[in-house]
Structure formats: C-alpha cells, structure tokens
Short mmCIF file of C-alpha atoms in Angstrom, two decimals:
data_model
loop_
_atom_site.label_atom_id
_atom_site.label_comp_id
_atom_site.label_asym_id
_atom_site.label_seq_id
_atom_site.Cartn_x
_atom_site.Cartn_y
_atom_site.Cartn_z
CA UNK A 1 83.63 178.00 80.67
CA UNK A 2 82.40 175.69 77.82
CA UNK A 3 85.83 174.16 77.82
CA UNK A 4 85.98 173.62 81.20
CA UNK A 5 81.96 171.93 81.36
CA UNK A 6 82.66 169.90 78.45
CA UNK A 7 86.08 168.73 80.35
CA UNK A 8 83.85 168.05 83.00
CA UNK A 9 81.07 166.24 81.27
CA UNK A 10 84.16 163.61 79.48
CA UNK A 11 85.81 163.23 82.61
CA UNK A 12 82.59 161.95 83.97
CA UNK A 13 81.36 159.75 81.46
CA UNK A 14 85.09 158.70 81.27
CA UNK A 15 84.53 157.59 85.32
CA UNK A 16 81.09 156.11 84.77
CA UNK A 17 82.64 153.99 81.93
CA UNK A 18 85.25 153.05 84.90
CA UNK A 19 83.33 152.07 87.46
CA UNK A 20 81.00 150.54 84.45
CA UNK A 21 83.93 148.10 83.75
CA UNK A 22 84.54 146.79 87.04
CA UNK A 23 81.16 145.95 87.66
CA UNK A 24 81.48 143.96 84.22
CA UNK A 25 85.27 142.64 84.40
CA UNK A 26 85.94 139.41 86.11
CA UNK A 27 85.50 136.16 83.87
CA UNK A 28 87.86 137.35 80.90
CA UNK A 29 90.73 138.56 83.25
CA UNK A 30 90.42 135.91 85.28
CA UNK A 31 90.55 133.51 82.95
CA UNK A 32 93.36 134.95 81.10
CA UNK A 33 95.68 135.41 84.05
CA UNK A 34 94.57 131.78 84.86
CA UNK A 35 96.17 130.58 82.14
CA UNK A 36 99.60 131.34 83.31
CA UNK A 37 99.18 128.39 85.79
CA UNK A 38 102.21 126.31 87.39
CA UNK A 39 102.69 124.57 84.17
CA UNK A 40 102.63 128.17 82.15
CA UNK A 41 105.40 129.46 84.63
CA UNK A 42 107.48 126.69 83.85
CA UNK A 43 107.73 126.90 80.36
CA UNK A 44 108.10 130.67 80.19
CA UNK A 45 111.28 130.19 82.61
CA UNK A 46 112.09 127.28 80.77
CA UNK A 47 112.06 129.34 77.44
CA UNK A 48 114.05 132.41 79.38
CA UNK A 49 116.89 130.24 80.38
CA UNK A 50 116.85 128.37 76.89
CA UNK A 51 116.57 131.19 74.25
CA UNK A 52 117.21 134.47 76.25
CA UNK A 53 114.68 137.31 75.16
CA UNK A 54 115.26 135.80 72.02
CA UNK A 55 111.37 134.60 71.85
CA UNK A 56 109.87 137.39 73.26
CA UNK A 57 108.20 138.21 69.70
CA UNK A 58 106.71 135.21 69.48
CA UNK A 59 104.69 135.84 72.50
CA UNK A 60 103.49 139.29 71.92
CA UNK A 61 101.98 137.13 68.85
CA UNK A 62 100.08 135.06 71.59
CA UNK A 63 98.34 138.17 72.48
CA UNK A 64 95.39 138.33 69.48
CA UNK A 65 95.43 134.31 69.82
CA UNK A 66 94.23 133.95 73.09
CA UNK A 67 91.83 136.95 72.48
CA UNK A 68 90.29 135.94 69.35
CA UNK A 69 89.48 132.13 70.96
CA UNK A 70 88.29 133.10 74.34
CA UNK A 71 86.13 136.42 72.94
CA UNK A 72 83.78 133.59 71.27
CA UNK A 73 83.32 132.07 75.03
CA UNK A 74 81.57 135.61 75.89
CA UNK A 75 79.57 135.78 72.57
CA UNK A 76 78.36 132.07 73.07
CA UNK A 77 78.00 132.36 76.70
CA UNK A 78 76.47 135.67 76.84
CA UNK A 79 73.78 135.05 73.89
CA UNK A 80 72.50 131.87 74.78
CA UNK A 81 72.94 131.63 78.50
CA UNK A 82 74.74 128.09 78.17
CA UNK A 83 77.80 126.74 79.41
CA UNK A 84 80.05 125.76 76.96
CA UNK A 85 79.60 121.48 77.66
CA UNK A 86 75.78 122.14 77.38
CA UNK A 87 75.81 123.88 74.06
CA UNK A 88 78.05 121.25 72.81
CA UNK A 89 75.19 118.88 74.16
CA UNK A 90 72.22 120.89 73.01
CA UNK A 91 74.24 121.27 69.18
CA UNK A 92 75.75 118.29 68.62
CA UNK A 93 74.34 115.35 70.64
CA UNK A 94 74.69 113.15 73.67
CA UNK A 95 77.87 111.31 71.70
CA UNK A 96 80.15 115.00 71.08
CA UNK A 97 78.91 115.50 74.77
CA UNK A 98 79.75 113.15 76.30
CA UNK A 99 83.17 112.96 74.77
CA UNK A 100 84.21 116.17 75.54
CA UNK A 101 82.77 116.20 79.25
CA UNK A 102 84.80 112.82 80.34
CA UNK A 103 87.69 114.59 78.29
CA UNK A 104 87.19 117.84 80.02
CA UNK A 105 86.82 115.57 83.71
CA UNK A 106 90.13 113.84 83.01
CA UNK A 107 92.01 116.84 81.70
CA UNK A 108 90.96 119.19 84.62
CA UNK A 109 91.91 116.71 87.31
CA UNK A 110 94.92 116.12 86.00
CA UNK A 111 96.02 119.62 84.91
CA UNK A 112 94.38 120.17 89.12
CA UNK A 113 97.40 117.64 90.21
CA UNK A 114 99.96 119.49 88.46
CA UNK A 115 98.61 122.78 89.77
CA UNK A 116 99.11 121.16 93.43
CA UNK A 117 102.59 119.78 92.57
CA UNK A 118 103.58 123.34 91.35
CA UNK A 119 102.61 124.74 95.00
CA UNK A 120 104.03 122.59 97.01
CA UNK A 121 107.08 122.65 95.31
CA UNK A 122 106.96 126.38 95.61
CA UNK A 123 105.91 126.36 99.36
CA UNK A 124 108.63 123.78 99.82
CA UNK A 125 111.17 125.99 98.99
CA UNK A 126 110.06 127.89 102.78
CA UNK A 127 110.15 125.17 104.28
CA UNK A 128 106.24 124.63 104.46
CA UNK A 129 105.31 120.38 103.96
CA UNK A 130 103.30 119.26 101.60
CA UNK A 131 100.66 118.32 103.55
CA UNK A 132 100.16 121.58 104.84
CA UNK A 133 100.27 123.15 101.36
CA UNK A 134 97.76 121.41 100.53
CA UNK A 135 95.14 121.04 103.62
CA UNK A 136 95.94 125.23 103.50
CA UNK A 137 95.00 125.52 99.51
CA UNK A 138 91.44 123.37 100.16
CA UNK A 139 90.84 125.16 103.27
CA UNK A 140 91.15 128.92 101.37
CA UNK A 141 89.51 127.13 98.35
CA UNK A 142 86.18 126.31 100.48
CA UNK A 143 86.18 129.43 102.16
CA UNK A 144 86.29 131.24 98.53
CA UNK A 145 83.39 129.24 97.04
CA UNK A 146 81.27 128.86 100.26
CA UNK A 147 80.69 132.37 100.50
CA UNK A 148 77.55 132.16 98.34
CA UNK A 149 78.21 134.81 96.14
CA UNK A 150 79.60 134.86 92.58
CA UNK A 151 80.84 138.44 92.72
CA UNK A 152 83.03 137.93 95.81
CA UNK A 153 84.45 134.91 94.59
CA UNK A 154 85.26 137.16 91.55
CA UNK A 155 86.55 139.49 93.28
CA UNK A 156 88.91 137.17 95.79
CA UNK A 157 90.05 135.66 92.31
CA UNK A 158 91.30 139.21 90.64
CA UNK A 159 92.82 139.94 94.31
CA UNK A 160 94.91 136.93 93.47
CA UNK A 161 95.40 138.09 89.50
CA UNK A 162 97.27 140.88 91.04
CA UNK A 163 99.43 138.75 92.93
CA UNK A 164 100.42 137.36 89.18
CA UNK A 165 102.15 140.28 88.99
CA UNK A 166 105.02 139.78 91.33
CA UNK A 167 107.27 138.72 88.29
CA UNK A 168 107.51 142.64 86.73
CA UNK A 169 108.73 143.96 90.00
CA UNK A 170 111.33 140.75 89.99
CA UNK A 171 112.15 141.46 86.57
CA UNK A 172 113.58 145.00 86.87
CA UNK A 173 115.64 143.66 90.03
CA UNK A 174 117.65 141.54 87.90
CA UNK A 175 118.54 144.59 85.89
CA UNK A 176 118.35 143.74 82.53
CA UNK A 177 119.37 146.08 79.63
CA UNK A 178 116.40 147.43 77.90
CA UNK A 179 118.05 147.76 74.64
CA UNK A 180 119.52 144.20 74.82
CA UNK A 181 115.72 143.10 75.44
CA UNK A 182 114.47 145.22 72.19
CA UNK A 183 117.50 143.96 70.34
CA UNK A 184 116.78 140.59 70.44
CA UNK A 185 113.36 140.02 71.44
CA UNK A 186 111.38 141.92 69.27
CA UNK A 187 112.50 141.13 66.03
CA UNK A 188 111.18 137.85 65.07
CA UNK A 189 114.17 134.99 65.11
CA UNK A 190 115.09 131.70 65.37
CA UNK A 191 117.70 131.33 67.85
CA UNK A 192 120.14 128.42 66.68
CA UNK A 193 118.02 128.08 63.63
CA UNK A 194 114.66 126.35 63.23
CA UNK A 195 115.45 122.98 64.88
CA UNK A 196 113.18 120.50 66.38
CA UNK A 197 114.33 121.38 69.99
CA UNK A 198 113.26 125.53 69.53
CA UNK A 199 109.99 123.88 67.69
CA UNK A 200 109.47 121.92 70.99
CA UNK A 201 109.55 125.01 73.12
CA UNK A 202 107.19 127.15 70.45
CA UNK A 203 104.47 124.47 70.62
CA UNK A 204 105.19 124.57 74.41
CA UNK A 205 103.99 128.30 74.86
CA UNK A 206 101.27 127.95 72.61
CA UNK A 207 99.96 124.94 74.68
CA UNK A 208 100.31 126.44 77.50
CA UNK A 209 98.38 129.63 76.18
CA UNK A 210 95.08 128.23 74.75
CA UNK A 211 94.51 125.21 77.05
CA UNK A 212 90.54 122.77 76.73
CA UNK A 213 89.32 124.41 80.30
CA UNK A 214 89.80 128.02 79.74
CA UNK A 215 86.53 127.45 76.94
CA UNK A 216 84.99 125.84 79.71
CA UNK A 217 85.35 128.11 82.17
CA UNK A 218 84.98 131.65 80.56
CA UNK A 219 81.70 130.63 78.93
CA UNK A 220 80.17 129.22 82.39
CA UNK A 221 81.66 132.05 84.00
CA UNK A 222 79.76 134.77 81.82
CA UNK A 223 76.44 132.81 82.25
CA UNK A 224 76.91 132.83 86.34
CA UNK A 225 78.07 135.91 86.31
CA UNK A 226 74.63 136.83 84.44
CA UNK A 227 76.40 138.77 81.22
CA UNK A 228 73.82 139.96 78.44
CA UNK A 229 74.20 141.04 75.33
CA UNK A 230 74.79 144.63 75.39
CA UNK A 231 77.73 143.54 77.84
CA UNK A 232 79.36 141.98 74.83
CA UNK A 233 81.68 144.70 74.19
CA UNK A 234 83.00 145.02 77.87
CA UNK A 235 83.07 141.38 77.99
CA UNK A 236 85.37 141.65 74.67
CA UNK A 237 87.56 144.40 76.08
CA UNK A 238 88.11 142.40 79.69
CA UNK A 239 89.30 139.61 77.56
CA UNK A 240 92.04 141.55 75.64
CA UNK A 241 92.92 143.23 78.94
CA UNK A 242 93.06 139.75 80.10
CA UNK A 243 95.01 138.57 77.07
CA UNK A 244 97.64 141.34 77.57
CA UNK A 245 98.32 141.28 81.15
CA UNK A 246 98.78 137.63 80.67
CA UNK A 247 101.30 137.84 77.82
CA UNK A 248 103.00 140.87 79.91
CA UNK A 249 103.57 138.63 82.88
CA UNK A 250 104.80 135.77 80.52
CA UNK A 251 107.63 138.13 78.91
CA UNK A 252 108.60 139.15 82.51
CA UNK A 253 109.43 136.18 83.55
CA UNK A 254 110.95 135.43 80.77
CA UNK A 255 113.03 138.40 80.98
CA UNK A 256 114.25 137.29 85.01
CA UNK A 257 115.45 134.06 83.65
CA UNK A 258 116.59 134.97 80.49
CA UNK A 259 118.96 137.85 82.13
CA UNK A 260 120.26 135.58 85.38
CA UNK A 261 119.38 131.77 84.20
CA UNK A 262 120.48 131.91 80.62
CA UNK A 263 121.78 128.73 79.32
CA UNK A 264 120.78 126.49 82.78
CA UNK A 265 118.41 124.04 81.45
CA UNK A 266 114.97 123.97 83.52
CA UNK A 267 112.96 121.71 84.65
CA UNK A 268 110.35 123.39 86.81
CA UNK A 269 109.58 126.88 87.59
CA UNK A 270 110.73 126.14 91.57
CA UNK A 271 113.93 125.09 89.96
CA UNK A 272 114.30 128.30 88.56
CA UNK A 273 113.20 129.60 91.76
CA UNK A 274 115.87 127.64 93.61
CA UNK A 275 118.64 128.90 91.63
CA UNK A 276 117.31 132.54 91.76
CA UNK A 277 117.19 132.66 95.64
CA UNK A 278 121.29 132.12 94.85
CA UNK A 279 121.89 134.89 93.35
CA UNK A 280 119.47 136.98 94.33
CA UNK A 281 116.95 136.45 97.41
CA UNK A 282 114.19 138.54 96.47
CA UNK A 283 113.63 137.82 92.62
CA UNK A 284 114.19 134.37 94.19
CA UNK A 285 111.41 134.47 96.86
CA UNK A 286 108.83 136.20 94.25
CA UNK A 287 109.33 133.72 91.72
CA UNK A 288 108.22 131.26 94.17
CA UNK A 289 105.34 133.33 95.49
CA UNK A 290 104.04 133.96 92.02
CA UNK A 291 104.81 130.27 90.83
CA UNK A 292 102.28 129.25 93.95
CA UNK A 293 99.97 132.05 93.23
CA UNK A 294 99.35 130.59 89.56
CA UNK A 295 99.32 127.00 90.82
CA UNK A 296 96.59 128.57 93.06
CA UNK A 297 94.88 130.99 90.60
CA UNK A 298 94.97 127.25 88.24
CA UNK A 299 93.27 125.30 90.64
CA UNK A 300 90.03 128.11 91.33
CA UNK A 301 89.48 127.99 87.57
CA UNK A 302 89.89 124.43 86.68
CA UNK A 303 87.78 122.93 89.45
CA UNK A 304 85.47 125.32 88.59
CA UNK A 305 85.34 124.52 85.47
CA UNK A 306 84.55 120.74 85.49
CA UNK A 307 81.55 121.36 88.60
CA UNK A 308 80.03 124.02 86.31
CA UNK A 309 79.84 121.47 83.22
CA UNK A 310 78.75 118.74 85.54
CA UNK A 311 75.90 120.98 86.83
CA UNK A 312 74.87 121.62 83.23
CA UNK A 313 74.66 118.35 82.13
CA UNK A 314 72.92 116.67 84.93
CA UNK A 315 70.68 119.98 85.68
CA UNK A 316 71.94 120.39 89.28
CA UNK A 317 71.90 123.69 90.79
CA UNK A 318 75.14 124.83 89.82
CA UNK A 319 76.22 128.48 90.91
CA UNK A 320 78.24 130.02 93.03
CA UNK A 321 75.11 132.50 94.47
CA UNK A 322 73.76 129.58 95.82
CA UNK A 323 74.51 128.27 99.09
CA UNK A 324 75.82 124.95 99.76
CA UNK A 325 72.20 123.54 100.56
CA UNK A 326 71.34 124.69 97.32
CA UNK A 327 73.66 123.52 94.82
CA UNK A 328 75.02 119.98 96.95
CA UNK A 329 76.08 118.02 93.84
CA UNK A 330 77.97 121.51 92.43
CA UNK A 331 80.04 121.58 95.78
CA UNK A 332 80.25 118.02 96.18
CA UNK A 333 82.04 117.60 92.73
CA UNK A 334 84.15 120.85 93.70
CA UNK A 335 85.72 119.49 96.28
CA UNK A 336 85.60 115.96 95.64
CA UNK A 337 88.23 117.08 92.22
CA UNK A 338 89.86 119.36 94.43
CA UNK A 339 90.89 117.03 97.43
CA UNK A 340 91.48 113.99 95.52
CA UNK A 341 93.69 115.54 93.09
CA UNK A 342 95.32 117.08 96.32
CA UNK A 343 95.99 113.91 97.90
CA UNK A 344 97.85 112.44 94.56
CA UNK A 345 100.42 114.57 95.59
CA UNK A 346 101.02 113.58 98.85
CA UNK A 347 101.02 110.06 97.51
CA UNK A 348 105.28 108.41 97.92
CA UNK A 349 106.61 107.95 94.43
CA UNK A 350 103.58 108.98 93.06
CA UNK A 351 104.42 109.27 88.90
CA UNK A 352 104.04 112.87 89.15
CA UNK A 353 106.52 113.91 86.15
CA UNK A 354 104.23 110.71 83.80
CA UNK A 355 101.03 112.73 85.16
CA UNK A 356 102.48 116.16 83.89
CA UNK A 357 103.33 114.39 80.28
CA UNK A 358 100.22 112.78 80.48
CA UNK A 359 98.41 115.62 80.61
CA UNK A 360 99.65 117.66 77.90
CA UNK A 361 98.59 114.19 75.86
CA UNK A 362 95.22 114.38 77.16
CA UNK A 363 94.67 117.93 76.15
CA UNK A 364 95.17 117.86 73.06
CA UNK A 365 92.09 115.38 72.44
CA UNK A 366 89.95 117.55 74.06
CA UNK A 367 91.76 121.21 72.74
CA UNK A 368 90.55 121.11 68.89
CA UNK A 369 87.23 119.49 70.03
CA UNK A 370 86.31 122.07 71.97
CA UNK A 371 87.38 124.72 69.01
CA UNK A 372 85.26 123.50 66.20
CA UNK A 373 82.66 123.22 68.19
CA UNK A 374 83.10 126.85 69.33
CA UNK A 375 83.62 127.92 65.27
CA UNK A 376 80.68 125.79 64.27
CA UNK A 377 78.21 127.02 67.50
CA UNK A 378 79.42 130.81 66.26
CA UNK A 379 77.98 130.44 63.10
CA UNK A 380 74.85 128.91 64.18
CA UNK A 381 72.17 131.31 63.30
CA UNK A 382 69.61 130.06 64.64
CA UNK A 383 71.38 130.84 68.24
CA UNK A 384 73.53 133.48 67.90
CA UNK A 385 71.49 135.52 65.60
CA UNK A 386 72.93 139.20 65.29
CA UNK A 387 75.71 138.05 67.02
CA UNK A 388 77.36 135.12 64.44
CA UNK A 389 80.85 135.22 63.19
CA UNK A 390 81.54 137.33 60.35
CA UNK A 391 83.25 136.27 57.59
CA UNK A 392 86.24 138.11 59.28
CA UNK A 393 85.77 136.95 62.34
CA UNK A 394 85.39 133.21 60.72
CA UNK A 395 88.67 133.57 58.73
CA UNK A 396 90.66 135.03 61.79
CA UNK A 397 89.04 132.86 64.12
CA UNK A 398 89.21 129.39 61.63
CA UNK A 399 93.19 129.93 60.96
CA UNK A 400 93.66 130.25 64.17
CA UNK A 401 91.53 127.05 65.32
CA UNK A 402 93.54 125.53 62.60
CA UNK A 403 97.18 126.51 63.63
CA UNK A 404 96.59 125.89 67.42
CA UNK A 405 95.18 122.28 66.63
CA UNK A 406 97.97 121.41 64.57
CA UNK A 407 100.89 123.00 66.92
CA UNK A 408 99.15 121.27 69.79
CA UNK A 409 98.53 118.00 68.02
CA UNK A 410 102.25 117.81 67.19
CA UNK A 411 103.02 119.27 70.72
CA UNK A 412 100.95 116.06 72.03
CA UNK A 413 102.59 113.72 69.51
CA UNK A 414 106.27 114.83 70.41
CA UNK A 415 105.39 114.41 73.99
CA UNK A 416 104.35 110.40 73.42
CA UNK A 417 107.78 110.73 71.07
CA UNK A 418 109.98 112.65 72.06
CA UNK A 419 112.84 111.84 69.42
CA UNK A 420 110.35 112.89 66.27
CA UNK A 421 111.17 116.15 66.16
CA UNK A 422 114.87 116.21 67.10
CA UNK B 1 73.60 102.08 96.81
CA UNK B 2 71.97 100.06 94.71
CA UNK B 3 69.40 102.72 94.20
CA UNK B 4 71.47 105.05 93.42
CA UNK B 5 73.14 103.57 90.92
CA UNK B 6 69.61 103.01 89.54
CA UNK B 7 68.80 106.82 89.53
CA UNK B 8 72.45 107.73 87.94
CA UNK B 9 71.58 105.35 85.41
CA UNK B 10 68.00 106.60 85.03
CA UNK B 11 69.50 110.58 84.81
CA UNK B 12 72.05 109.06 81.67
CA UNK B 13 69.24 107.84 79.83
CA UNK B 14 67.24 111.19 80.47
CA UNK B 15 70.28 113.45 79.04
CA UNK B 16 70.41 110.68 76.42
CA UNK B 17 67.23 111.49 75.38
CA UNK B 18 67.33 115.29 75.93
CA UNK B 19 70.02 115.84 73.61
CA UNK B 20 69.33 112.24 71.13
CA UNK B 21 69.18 114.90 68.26
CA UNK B 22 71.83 117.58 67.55
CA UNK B 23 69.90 120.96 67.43
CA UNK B 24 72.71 122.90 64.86
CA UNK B 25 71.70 123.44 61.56
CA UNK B 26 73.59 120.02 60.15
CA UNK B 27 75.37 121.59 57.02
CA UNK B 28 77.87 119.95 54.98
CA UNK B 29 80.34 121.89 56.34
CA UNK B 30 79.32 121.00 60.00
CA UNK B 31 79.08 117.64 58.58
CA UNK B 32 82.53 117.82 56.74
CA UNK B 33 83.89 119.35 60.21
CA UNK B 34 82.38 116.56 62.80
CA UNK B 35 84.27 113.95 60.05
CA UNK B 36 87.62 115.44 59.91
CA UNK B 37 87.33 115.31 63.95
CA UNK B 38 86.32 111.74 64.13
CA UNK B 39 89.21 110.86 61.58
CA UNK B 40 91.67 112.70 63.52
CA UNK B 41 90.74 111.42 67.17
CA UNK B 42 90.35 108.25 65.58
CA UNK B 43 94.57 108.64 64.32
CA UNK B 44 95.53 110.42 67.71
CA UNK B 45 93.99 107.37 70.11
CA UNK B 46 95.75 105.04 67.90
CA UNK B 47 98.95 106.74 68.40
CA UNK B 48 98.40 106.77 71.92
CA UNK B 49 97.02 102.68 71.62
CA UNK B 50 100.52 102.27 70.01
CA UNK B 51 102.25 104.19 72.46
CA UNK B 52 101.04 102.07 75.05
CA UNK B 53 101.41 98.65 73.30
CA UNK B 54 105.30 99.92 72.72
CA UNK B 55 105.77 101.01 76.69
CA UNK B 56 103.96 97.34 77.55
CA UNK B 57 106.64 95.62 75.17
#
C-alpha cells in the first residue's frame, strides 16, 4: 500500500510539474526552433550535401552554445522586466541604444526578406505564385497577432514548431544506415582536412545558430509573457528543450541530404528540395513544407522582435494582450516590416542573392554588440541581484561570447571576401 | 506632417534625455569592454567602407 500511495503521490507531482511547464514554455522553444529559419535550412542541407554526416559532431556542440546565450535573455528579461533594446538603453546610454536598435531595424528587415524569399521559393515548387505566398503569409500573420492575446499567439507559434519537425520523419524515408551516421558523424573530423572552404561552412552553422534577433526576441518575449523570477528555472529548462529540438532538426536534415544529395553542391534549401522530389516525392514535398514552415516560423519572431524594441524605446503600448486600439504604433510597425519586406520580393530583378549576403554582413555588427552587453548587464548587481553570473557562468558564458564574435566576424569578413579564406 | 515630424523629433530628444546617463556600474572592465567594441566596429565599417569603395571602382 505505501508503495503504491507513494507511486501515486510522484506520479502526481510528476503531472503537476507537466502541466506546470506548459503553462511556462513558449518564448525559449519558440525562439530556438525559430532559429532554424529559411536561411538555417539552407545551410544545414548545404552542409549535408557537402560533408555527409561528417559534421554532425560539430552540431551536437551547438547545443550548450545556443543554451548558455539565450538562458541570459530569461535571467535579464525575467528580473528586470525589460526588453533587451531598453536595458541596453537604460545601461549604457542613448549612443549603445541607438546603435543597436537601427542595427537590430536593418538586420530584422532584411533577415524578414530572406525569410519571404525562402517561402516562396518553397511554395513555388507547388505551383503557388509569389504573390499569393505572400498576401497568404501577411494575411495568417495578422490574424495570429490580432487576436489580442499573448498566450494564443504562443500557442499558434509552437503549433507551427511542430511542423519543424517534418524533416525526422523525411529523414528515416531516405533510409540511411545508422551505423554509417555514428561512424562518421560523431567523432569529431575534418572532412578533406581543415581548409578554408570546410571553415566557411563551420562559421556558416554557427551564424546561423546564434543570430542579433533571437536576444531580442526571447528577452521581450519573457517580459510579455509576464515570467518572474521563480520561473527562472522552467524558463532555463524550455530553453535547452528549445536548444535540443533545434539542433535535432538541424542533424535531420542534414542526414536527408547527406544520404541522397551527397556531393551536389547547394544553393538553397528549395534546391535541395527540387532535387529530392526526383528521387523521392515525399522527403521531397516535406523538405519544402518544412523549408516554408521555418521561413514562416522566421518571420513571427523577427517582426516581432523589432515592434517589441520599438515599443520600448518610444514607450508605446507594445503587447500582444492588447488590442489593436491599444497598442497602434506596435501593430503599425508590425506590419509595416512585415509587408514591405514582403513586397521586396515580388519586386523583378530585385538583388535578392546581394540582400541574403548583405545580411549575414549586417549581423555581425549587431551579433557581438548585443553579447557584451548581455555579459556586462548579467553582472550588473545592482539589477540582477541574486540572480548575476557566477564566475562559472561568466567564464562559460564570456568564451563563448568570445568564440561566436570571432567565428561570426570572420564569417562576415569572408562574406565581403570571399577569396580570404580559400 | 509637419507636426509630426515635430513630435518625432520632440520624442528623440525625450529618450535622449531619459537615458543621457548609462545607469551600469561603469567599471574598468565595462569600460575596457565598451572600447574594444568601438575599436572593433570602428575596423569592421571600414572594411565594409573599403568594400564598397572597391565594388564602386
């Protein structure tokens, strides 16, 4: 009998802890999932067809990266109720702020016109017009935010999060050998050797991993959202659920092209998706679905992200549980990025491959801006109190600032020169 | 319009003043920090300056 209560009693608290976490998950999963946006697909199927599952190590190392960085967003966001753009303000002046909020405007439209070119290449591939890819995405888009509630929107979001995970399904239709993929993806290697080509594609995945408006947007996301501090640790362990899924989904696709694709040189993820539908129609047909589920899944975070710093700053109303008469200036910036940066698109000749370099340039002002601020505004006392970096926390934390700026920096660099590193 | 270019200006100068003074404690490691930052965007827009100058040419 008293194993059977005590079974009882653990199994509950085991529930309540359950339902617990879904109340609490949301910003952390979201944003992590996010992150494997059109541009993310791309390079994980570029990397598949390049190297194989020969860099599949490399991004199981991702994995306590993009934890460690975002996990500060919840901490900051959760202690002192700030966005991240308004504690940059509020701890470093008008002149850091304003840098990094035109930074953060330019980078999110323009990482919001790739998003769009990923999905209507993807819908393109069905025979669906860009037009109507587009009017379609800002028509869902509105109807998402215009609700009036932050939890729904959340909600909607992780509905499409799950979509993300077309690509493991895809990946065991290619049948790939399990012990080929253990072979040679999980023990660290160089494939070729360490040449400026496979350096290209490492810097690549990291860029793509850590990118300026995932700061942005978890830390506004955990003040709308309303987290406090004793929701710090659920707020840690959505982000590390967050970070894993997101790494999962990136060695699953890598695994599809690396087991059908290898050796094709890729240009796009709806290239890859072209050539899949060849060989096989359904791994075909979900790449495409999930590239324009992450080119969608992009575009709710990163307009998001920009109307939530704007609302900071200029003290409009600026959440999503307020209705559109409420918060004007928060909507009218939402959809003002959104439909402008859709209509780029449709533009003829429009330099869309220059705006897709350009933006990885971009970043990379904003990207180790936006980290020593985070590192400095976690060890500011006065703030965070209780909830500082430790020295632990600094030195995990500070080499990892430090590795990520440089790998972008020279990411950035061999973008404006491309034969520096060959 | 012309008003409301008057108030956007007005609501600059009021987050201007807001935030005139940074409100972290200004160590010399924050210090050291903010300088290495300004010396490295400093080298990065001149690389993209150059970049530019070179696509011009």
């Amino acid at each position: 009998m008293n194993f059977f209560s005590k079974l009882y009693y653990g199994l509950r608290k085991w529930i309540k802890a359950v339902q617990l976490y879904f109340v609490i998950a949301g910003p952390g999963l979201v944003v992590m999932i996010a992150d494997n946006d059109a541009g993310g697909i791309t390079t994980y199927a570029a990397t598949g067809a390049k190297y194989g599952y020969n860099l599949i190590w490399f991004l199981l190392i991702l994995v306590p990266v993009a934890y460690y960085v975002q996990e500060m967003t919840v901490r900051l966001g959760a202690v002192t109720k700030r966005g991240h753009a308004e504690a940059i303000f509020d701890g470093f002046g008008a002149f850091w702020g304003w840098f990094s909020l035109i930074d953060l405007m330019f980078v999110d439209w323009l990482t919001l016109v790739t998003e769009f070119i990923g999905m209507t290449s993807a819908l393109s591939i069905f025979g669906i017009p860009a037009w109507a890819t587009i009017a379609g995405v800002v028509l869902l888009m509105g109807m998402i935010v215009l609700n009036g509630r932050y939890w729904t929107w959340e909600k909607i979001a992780m509905l499409f999060c799950a979509l993300n995970l077309i690509y493991i399904p895809g990946a065991f239709m290619v049948h790939p050998e399990v012990s080929d993929i253990l072979k040679e993806g999980m023990i660290p290697n160089f494939p070729g050797g360490f040449n400026g080509e496979l350096f290209f594609f490492l810097m690549a995945n990291i860029g793509t991993t850590i990118a300026p408006w995932m700061l942005f947007f978890q830390q506004s996301s955990v003040v709308d959202k309303g987290l406090q501090e004793k929701d710090i640790p659920w707020g840690k362990f959505d982000t590390m659920l967050g970070s894993t899924l997101t790494v999962v989904v990136a060695i699953f696709i890598v695994i599809v092209t690396g087991t059908v694709l290898k050796g094709v040189d890729i240009d796009s993820a709806s290239q890859a998706a072209e050539l899949l539908l060849k060989t096989n129609h359904w791994v075909g047909t979900f790449m495409a679905i999930g590239l324009f589920d992450a080119g969608l899944l992009g575009a709710i975070c990163i307009s998001l992200a920009s109307s939530w710093a704007f609302g900071e700053i200029f003290g409009w109303a600026h959440s999503l549980n307020q209705k559109i008469k409420e918060a004007p200036w928060f909507y009218a910036s939402y959809f003002f990025t959104l439909i402008t940066a859709g209509l780029v698109v449709l533009i003829p000749n429009a330099p869309l491959v220059l705006i897709t370099l350009f933006v990885q340039v971009i970043a990379v002002t904003l990207l180790p801006a936006a980290l020593v601020f985070l590192i400095l505004l976690l060890n500011d006392k006065k703030h965070m109190g209780d909830y500082c970096n430790t020295l632990w926390e600094n030195l995990v934390g500070g080499f990892i600032v430090l590795a990520i700026v440089i790998l972008s920096s020279l990411y950035g660099i061999s973008v404006m020169f491309p034969d520096l590193f060959k | 319009m012309a008003n409301a270019f008057r108030n956007f200006a007005r609501k600059i100068h009021e987050i201007n003043q807001r935030y005139s003074k940074p409100h972290i404690e200004m160590s010399g490691a924050v210090r050291g920090a903010l300088l290495a930052l300004r010396i490295y965007l400093l080298f990065l827009v001149s690389l993209m300056v150059y970049k530019f100058v070179t696509l011009l040419g």
